XYZ file of C-alpha atoms in Angstrom:
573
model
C 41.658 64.873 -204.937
C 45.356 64.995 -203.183
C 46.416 62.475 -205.755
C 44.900 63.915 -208.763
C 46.087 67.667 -207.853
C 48.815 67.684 -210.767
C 47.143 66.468 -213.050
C 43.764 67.632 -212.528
C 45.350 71.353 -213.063
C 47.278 69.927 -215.939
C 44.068 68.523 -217.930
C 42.313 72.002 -216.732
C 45.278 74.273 -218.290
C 45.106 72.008 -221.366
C 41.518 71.933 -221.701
C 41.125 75.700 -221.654
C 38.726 75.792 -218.116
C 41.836 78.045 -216.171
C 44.682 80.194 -217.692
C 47.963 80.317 -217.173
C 47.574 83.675 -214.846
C 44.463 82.135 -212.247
C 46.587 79.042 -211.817
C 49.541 81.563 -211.091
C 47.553 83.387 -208.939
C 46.337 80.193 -206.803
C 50.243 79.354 -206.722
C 51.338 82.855 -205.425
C 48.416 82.243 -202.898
C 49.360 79.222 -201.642
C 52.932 80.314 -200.868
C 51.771 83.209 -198.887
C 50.168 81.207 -196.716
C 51.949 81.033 -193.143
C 49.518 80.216 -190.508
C 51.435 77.164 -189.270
C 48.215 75.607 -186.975
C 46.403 75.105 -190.420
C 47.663 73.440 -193.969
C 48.202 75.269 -196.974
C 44.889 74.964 -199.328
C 45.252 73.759 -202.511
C 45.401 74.983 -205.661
C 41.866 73.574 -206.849
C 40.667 74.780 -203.490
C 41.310 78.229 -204.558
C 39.924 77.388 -208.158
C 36.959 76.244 -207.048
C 36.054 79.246 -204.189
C 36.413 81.717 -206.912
C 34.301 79.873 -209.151
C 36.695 79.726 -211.899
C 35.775 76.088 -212.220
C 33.037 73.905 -210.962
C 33.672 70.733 -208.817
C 31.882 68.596 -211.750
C 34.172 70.087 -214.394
C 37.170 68.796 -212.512
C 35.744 65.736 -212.015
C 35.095 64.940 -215.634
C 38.387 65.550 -216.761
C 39.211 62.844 -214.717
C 36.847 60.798 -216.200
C 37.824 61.776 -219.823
C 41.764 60.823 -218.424
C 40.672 57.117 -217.098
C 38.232 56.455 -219.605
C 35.141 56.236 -216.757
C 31.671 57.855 -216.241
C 31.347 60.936 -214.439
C 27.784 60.950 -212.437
C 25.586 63.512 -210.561
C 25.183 61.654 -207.601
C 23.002 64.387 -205.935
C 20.538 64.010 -209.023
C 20.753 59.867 -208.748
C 17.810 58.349 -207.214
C 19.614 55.447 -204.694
C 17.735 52.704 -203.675
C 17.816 52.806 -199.569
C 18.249 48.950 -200.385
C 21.938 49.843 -200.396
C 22.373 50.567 -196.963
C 22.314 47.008 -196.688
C 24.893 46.258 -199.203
C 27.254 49.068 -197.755
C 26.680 50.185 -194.053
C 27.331 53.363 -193.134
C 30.375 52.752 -191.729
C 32.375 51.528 -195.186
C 30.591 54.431 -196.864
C 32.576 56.609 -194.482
C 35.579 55.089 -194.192
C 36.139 54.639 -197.562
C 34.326 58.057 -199.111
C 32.283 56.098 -201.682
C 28.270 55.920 -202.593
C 26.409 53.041 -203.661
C 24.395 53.364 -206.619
C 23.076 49.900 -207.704
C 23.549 46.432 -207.673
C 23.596 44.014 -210.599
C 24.130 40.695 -209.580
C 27.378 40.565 -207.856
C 28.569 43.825 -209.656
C 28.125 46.603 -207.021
C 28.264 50.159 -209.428
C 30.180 52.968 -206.627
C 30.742 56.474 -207.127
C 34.550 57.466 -206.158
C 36.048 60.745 -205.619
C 39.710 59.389 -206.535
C 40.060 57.390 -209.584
C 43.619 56.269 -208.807
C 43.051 55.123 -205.223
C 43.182 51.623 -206.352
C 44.434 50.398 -203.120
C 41.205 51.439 -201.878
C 39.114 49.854 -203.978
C 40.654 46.675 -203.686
C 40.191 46.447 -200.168
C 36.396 47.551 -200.171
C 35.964 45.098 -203.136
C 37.401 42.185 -199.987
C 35.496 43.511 -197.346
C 32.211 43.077 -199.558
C 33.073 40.477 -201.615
C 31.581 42.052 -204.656
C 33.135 43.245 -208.004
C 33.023 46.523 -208.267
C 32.349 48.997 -210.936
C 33.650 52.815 -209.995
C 32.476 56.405 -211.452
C 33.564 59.166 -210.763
C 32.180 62.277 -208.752
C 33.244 65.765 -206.654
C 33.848 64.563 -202.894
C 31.266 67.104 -201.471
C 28.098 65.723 -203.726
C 29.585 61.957 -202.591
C 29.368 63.294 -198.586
C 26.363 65.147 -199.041
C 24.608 62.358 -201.198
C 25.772 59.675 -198.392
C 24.627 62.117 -195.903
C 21.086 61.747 -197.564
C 21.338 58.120 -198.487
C 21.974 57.225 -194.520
C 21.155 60.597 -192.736
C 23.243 61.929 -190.648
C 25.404 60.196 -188.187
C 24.596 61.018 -183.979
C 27.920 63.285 -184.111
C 26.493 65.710 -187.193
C 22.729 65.096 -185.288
C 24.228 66.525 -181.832
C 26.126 69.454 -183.686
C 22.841 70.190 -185.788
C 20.988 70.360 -182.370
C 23.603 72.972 -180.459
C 23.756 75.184 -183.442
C 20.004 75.288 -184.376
C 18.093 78.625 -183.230
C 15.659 78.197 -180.044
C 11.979 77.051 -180.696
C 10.831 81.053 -180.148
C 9.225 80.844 -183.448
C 6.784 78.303 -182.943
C 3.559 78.464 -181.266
C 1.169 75.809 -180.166
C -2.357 74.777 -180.762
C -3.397 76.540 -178.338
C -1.557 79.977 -179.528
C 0.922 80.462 -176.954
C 4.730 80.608 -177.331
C 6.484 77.623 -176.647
C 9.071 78.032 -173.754
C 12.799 76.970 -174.507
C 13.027 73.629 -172.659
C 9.380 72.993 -171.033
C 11.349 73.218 -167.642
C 13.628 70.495 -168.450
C 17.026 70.887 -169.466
C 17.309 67.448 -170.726
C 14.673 68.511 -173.527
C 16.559 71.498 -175.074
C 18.455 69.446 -177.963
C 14.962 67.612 -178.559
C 13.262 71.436 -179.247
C 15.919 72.374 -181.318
C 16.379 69.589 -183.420
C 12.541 69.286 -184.042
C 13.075 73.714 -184.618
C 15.120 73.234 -187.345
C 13.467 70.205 -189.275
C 10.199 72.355 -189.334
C 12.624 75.388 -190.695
C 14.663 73.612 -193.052
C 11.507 71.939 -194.412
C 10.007 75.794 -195.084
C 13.250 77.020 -196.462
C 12.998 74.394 -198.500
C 9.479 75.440 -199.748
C 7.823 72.180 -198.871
C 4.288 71.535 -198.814
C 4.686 69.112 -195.724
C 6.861 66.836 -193.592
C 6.894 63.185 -192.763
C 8.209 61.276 -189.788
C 8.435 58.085 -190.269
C 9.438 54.932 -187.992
C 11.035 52.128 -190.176
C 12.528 49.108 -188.055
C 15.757 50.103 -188.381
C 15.875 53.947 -188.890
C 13.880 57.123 -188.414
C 13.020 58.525 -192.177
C 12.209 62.027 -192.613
C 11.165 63.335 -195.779
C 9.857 66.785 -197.159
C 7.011 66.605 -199.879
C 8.788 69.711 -202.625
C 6.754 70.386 -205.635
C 4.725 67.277 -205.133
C 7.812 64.534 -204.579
C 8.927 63.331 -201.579
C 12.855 64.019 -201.005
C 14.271 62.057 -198.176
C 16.850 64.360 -196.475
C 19.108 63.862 -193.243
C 17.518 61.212 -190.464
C 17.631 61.707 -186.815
C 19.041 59.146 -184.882
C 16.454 56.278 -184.287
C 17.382 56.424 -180.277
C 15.276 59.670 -180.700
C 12.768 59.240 -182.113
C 10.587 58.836 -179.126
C 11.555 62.463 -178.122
C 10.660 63.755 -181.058
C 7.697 61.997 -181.994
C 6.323 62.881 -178.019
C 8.018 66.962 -178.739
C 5.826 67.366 -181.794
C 2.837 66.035 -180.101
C 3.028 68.466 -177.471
C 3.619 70.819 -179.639
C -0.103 70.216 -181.578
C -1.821 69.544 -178.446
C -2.630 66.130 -178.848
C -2.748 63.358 -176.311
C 1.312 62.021 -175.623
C 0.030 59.105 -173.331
C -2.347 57.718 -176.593
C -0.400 55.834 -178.842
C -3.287 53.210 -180.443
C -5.616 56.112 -182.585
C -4.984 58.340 -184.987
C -4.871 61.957 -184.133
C -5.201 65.383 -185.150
C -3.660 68.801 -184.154
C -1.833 72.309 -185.252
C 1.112 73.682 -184.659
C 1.355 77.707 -185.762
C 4.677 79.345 -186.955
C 6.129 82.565 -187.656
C 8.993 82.351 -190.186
C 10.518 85.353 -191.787
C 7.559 87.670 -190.424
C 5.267 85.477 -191.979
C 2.597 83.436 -189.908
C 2.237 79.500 -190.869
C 0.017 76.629 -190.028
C 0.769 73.251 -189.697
C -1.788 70.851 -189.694
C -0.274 67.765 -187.599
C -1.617 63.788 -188.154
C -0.715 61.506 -185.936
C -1.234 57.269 -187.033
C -0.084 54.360 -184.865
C 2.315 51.942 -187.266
C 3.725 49.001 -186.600
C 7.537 50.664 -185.607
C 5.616 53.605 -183.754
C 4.055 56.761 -184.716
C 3.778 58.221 -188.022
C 3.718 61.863 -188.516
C 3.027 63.987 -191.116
C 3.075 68.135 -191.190
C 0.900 70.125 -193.858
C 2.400 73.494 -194.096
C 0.059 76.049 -194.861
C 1.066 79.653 -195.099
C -2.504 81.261 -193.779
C -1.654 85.000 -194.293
C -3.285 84.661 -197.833
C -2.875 83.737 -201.225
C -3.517 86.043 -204.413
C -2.542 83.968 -207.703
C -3.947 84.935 -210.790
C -5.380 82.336 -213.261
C -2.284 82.778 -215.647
C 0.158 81.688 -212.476
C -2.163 78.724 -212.051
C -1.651 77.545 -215.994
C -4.363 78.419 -217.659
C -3.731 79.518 -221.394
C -4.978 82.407 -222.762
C -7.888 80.398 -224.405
C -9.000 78.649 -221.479
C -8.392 81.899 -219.093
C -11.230 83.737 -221.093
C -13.814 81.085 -220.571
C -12.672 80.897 -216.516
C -13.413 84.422 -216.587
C -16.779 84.253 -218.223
C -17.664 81.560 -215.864
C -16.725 82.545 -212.876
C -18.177 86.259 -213.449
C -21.855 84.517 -213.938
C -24.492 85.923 -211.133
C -26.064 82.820 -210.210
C -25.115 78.504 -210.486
C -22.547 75.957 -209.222
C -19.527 75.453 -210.260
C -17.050 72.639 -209.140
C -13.259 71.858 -209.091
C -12.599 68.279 -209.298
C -9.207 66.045 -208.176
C -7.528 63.834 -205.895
C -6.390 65.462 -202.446
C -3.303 67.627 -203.426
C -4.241 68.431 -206.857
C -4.548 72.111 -206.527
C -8.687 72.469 -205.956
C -8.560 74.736 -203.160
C -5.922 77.097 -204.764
C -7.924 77.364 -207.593
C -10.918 78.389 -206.369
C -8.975 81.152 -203.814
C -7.700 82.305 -207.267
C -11.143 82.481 -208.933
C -12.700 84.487 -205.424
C -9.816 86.777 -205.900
C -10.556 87.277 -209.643
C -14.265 88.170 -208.578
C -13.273 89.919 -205.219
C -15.082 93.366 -206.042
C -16.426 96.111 -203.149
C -20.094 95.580 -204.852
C -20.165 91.884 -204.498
C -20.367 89.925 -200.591
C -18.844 86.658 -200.471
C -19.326 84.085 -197.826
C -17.087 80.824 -197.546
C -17.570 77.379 -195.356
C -14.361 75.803 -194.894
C -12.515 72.420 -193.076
C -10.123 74.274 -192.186
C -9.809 77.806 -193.044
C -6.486 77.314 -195.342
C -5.336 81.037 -196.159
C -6.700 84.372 -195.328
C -8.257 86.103 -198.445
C -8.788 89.997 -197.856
C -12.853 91.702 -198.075
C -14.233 87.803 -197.485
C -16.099 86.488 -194.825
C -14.365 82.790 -194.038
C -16.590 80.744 -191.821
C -14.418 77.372 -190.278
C -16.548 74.198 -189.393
C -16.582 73.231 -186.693
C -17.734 69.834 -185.898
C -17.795 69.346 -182.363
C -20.122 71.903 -181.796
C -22.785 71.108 -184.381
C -21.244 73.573 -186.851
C -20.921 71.562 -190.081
C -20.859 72.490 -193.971
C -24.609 71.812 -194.223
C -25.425 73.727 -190.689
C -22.927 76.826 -192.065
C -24.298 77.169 -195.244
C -28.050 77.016 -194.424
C -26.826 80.240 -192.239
C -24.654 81.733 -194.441
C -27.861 82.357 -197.186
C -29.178 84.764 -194.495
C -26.147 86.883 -195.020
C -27.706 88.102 -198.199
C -24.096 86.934 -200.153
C -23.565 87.315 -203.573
C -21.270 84.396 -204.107
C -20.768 81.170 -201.779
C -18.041 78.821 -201.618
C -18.308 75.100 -199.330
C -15.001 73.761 -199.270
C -16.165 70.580 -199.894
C -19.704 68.699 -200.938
C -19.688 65.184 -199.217
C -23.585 64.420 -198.207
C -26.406 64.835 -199.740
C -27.560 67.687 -197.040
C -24.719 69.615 -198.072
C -25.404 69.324 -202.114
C -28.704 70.258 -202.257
C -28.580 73.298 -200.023
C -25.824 74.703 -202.217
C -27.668 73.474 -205.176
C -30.885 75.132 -204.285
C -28.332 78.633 -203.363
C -27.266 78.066 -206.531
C -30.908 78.644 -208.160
C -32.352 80.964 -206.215
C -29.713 83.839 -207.158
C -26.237 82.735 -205.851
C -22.960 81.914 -207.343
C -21.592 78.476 -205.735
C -18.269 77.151 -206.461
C -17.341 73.962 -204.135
C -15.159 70.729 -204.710
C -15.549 67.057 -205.299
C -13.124 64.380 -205.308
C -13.721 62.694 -208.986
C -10.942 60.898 -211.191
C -12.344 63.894 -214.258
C -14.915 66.571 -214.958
C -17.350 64.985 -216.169
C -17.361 62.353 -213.447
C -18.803 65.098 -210.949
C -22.052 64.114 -212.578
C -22.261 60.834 -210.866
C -20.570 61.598 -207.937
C -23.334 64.177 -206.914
C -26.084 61.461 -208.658
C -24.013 58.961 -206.413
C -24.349 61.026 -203.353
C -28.323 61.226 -204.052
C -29.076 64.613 -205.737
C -31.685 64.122 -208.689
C -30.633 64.749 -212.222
C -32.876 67.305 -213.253
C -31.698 69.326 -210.165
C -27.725 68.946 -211.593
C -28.849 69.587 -214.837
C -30.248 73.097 -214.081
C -27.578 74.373 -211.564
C -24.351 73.123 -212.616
C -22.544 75.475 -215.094
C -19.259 73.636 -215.217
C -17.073 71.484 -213.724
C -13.347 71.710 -213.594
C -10.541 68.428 -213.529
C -7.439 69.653 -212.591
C -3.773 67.988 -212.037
C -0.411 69.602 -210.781
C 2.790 69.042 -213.054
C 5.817 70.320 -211.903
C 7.533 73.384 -214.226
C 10.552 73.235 -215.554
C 13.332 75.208 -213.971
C 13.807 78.749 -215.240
C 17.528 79.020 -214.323
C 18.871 75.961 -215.847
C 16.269 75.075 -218.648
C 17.817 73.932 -222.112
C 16.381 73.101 -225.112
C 16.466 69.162 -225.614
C 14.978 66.878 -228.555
C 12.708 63.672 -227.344
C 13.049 60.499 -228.456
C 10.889 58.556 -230.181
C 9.552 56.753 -227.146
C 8.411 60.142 -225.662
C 6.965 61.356 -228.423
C 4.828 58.264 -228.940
C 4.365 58.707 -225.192
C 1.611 61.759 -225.928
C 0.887 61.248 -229.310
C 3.348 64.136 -230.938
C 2.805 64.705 -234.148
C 6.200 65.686 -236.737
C 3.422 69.157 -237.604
C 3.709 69.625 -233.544
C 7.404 69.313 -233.445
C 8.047 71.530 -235.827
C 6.597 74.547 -233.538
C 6.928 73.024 -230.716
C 10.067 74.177 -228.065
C 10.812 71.331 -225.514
C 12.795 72.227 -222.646
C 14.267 70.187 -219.780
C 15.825 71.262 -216.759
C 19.906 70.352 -216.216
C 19.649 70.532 -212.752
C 21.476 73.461 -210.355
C 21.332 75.044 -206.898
C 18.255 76.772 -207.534
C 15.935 73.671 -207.870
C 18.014 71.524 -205.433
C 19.865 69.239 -208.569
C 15.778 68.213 -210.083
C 15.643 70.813 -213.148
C 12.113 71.573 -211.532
C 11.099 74.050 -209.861
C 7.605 75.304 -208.700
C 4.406 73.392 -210.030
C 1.056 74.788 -211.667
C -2.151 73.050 -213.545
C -3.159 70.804 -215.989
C -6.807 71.056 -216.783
C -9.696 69.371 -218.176
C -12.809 72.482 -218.253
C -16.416 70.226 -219.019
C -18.978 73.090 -219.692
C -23.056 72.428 -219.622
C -24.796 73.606 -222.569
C -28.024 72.795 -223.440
C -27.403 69.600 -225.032
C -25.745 68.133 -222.149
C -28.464 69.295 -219.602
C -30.955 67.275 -222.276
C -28.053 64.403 -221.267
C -27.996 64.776 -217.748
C -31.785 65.126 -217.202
C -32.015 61.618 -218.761
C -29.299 60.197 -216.702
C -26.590 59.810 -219.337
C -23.512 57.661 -217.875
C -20.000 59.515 -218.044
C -18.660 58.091 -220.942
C -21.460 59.157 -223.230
C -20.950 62.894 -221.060
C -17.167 62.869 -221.909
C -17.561 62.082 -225.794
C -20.250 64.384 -226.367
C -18.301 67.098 -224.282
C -14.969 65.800 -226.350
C -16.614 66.432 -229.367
C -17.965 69.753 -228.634
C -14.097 70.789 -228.198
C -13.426 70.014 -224.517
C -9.774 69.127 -223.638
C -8.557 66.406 -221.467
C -5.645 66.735 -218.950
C -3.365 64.679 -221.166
C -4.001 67.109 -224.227
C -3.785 70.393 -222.007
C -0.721 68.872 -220.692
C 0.836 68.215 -224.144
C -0.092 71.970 -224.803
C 2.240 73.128 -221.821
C 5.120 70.536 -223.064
C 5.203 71.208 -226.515
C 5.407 75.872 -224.962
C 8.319 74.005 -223.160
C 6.604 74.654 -219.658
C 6.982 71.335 -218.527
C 8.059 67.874 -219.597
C 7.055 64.843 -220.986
C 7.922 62.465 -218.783
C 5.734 64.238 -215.833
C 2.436 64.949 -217.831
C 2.613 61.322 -219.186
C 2.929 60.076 -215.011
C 0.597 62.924 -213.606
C -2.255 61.818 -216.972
C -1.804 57.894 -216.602
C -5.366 56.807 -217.047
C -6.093 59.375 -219.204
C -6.252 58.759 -222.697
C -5.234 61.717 -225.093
């Protein structure tokens, strides 16, 4: 901003963002300056460290002044099509970011509105027109950073300042060693150190390594969206790929199958899993880290979204002394954290509770947490047919997927237990067919099953930089929202800041869809009713679907939109 320094404090003194006094003050402080081996710092320097202004309050006074856009280029989603269009050399040179491409109109974000000499030459070298914005130098490096990852000079000075690997711990439980007895592999542990650390500082739910032709893409999954963030250098991707396979105790010298490990970590006194998949692709292995944090988990049903309304029933349900409940959803959607929740709820001195599980996810205090174990006969069906001689009160299988398995916890369930398990169904009522699929008979669902629960995860909207916004017309039609609903409703939307990383999200919890059995729809399932009849009849006893719990939580300003109307696509309101 060398060129804009005079005016930029101009517009700012005119514009009421500094006084008179501050941009004294930076003057006085510049002119005391006398260490001759380093320049003076600027005036908007000194501005900007004491937070009288932000960078993207300077920068749109500059676009007010030239008439241009000013852009949040760490909130823009850039299409990795654009390394093509500018390498990462240009990008660097010339301190721009590629946004998109229309035709041969190339739309660039600029720090320096008046560096036309610049944007001449960069409009030669590509041949393209171009079409500048404006945006704060940092979020332009730090967005290229992102857009290209990180270039093998930032890599190797990543790598020498990371901390050692004396944090992590194999599959096997011991602590690694700094180097493996090779000097030539220290960089390789420390670099792999601090994308595990940076991905849990970053609260992710896992990692993914990825071999493109050209590149090595990393990305962290945060509140259920994958962020790309800095890549390694694609010479090294060998090294890390082999590191991290070491690391979970899985075979380095098999490259053709798919494989499966762990990798345990302590970070900030707590202990972590995480659960390591390896699958051959076409450019070399694929890797992707679940991070599970196993020292336990203690949410209450509120924290998970349910409404007072709903909370009540979940309550009643899950306090009943004998039947099966389910949790339905797609892998991710939240099932096992809901049920930990509803164990917790019912976690009393008087009652014993027994679990199966594939793998043992978090520790939950005063419960007895059986892992399968496959490879030595020790499966859900083998565990649970053992379990029932433990005299529990309540049983949870991690997972129905046979026939064996169903009908043992089905029979538990009528002989005096309390089951809850999961399925993987599209909705609630479609765990009738999936266990009529899977070969139980209906009048054995019909007398055991209590309810079944559908369940999504939308993410929240930030707390620290949520705003009140109005919808358009398109949204609104979007979810069917009524004028009556606007008029109590209070939408919120999230501007974006440090605290949820520039998305205006932050954290995620449930949409639900709660399908209970009452008489009249055990008359339905003993006669082998199909879903759709299930779901009207359960519709017009007052069940909710995912789209119109959803549309609850937007219109309390809890979430958006935009993400129940992705996270609910099939589901018609």
């Amino acid at each position: 901003m060398s060129s804009n320094e005079d005016l930029v404090l101009q517009l700012a003194l005119t514009k009421g963002l500094v006084t008179q006094a501050q941009l004294d003050a930076a003057r006085e402080q510049i002119a005391q300056h006398t260490d001759l081996a380093t320049p003076p710092p600027k005036a908007t320097e000194l501005l900007l460290k004491e937070k009288i202004v932000t960078p993207m309050q300077l920068t749109k006074l500059l676009a007010d002044e030239y008439g241009m856009q000013a852009v949040d280029v760490l909130m823009a989603r850039v299409s990795g099509e654009m390394i093509n269009v500018v390498p990462r050399d240009l990008a660097s040179r010339y301190k721009v970011l590629p946004l998109t491409k229309s035709g041969r109109t190339l739309r660039i974000a600029v720090s320096d509105p008046l560096d036309v000499q610049m944007l001449d030459e960069l409009s030669h070298v590509l041949n393209l027109t171009l079409d500048p914005c404006i945006a704060p130098a940092q979020d332009i490096k730090t967005a290229t950073e992102r857009l290209y990852g990180k270039d093998a000079a930032s890599m190797e000075k990543m790598m020498e300042n990371a901390d050692g690997a004396d944090d992590i711990v194999t599959a096997g439980g011991e602590e690694e060693e700094a180097t493996d007895g090779k000097d030539t592999d220290g960089p390789i542990i420390k670099l792999v150190h601090s994308l595990i650390m940076e991905a849990i500082q970053r609260r992710a739910s896992d990692i993914h390594l990825e071999p493109m032709e050209k590149r090595f893409r990393v990305r962290y999954r945060v509140d259920g969206v994958l962020i790309e963030v800095e890549n390694p250098p694609k010479r090294l991707q060998t090294s890390i790929i082999s590191r991290l396979k070491i690391m979970s105790n899985i075979s380095i010298a098999e490259k053709r199958i798919p494989q499966d490990g762990r990798i345990q970590v302590n970070s900030g006194g707590k202990s972590l899993d995480l659960r390591v998949s390896s699958l051959p692709t076409s450019h070399g292995e694929s890797i992707v880290m679940r991070i599970l944090d196993k020292e336990g988990l203690s949410l209450g049903l509120p924290e998970l979204g349910f409404f007072s309304d709903d909370r009540a029933v979940m309550e009643r349900l899950i306090g009943l002394p004998d039947g099966l409940f389910l949790v339905t959803g797609p892998t991710g959607s939240g099932k096992t954290t809901t049920l930990y929740s509803c164990l917790h709820f019912i976690n009393k001195p008087d009652k014993k509770i027994i679990t199966v599980e594939d793998p043992v996810e978090y520790q939950l205090s005063g419960i007895n947490q059986v892992p399968v174990r496959h490879e030595v006969g020790m499966t859900f069906a083998s565990a649970l047919r053992s379990m029932l001689r433990q005299a529990p009160n309540i049983v949870m299988v991690g997972e129905i997927r046979d026939l064996e398995t169903a009908e043992i916890a089905i029979n538990a369930s009528l002989t005096g237990h309390m089951v809850f398990s999961t399925l993987h169904t599209n909705d609630a009522p479609g765990a009738i067919t999936r266990l009529g699929d899977i070969g139980v008979k209906p009048f054995l669902i019909s007398t055991s099953l209590r309810a079944a629960l559908a369940q999504r995860l939308v993410r929240t909207v930030c707390k620290k930089c949520k705003k009140p916004y109005t919808p358009d017309a398109e949204e609104l039609r979007s979810l069917n929202v009524t004028p009556a609903m606007c008029a109590s409703a209070t939408f919120m939307k999230g501007a974006g800041c440090p605290n949820c990383n520039g998305t205006g999200y932050r954290g995620r919890y449930g949409i639900f869809e709660l399908f209970l059995v009452n008489e009249e729809i055990q008359r339905m399932i003993y006669d082998g009713s199909g879903t759709s009849l299930l779901r009207d009849k359960a519709r017009s006893l007052g069940m909710r679907t995912m789209r119109e719990d959803g549309l609850r939580k937007v219109l309390a300003g809890a979430t958006t939109i935009e993400e129940v109307v992705s996270i609910t696509v099939g589901d018609a309101a």
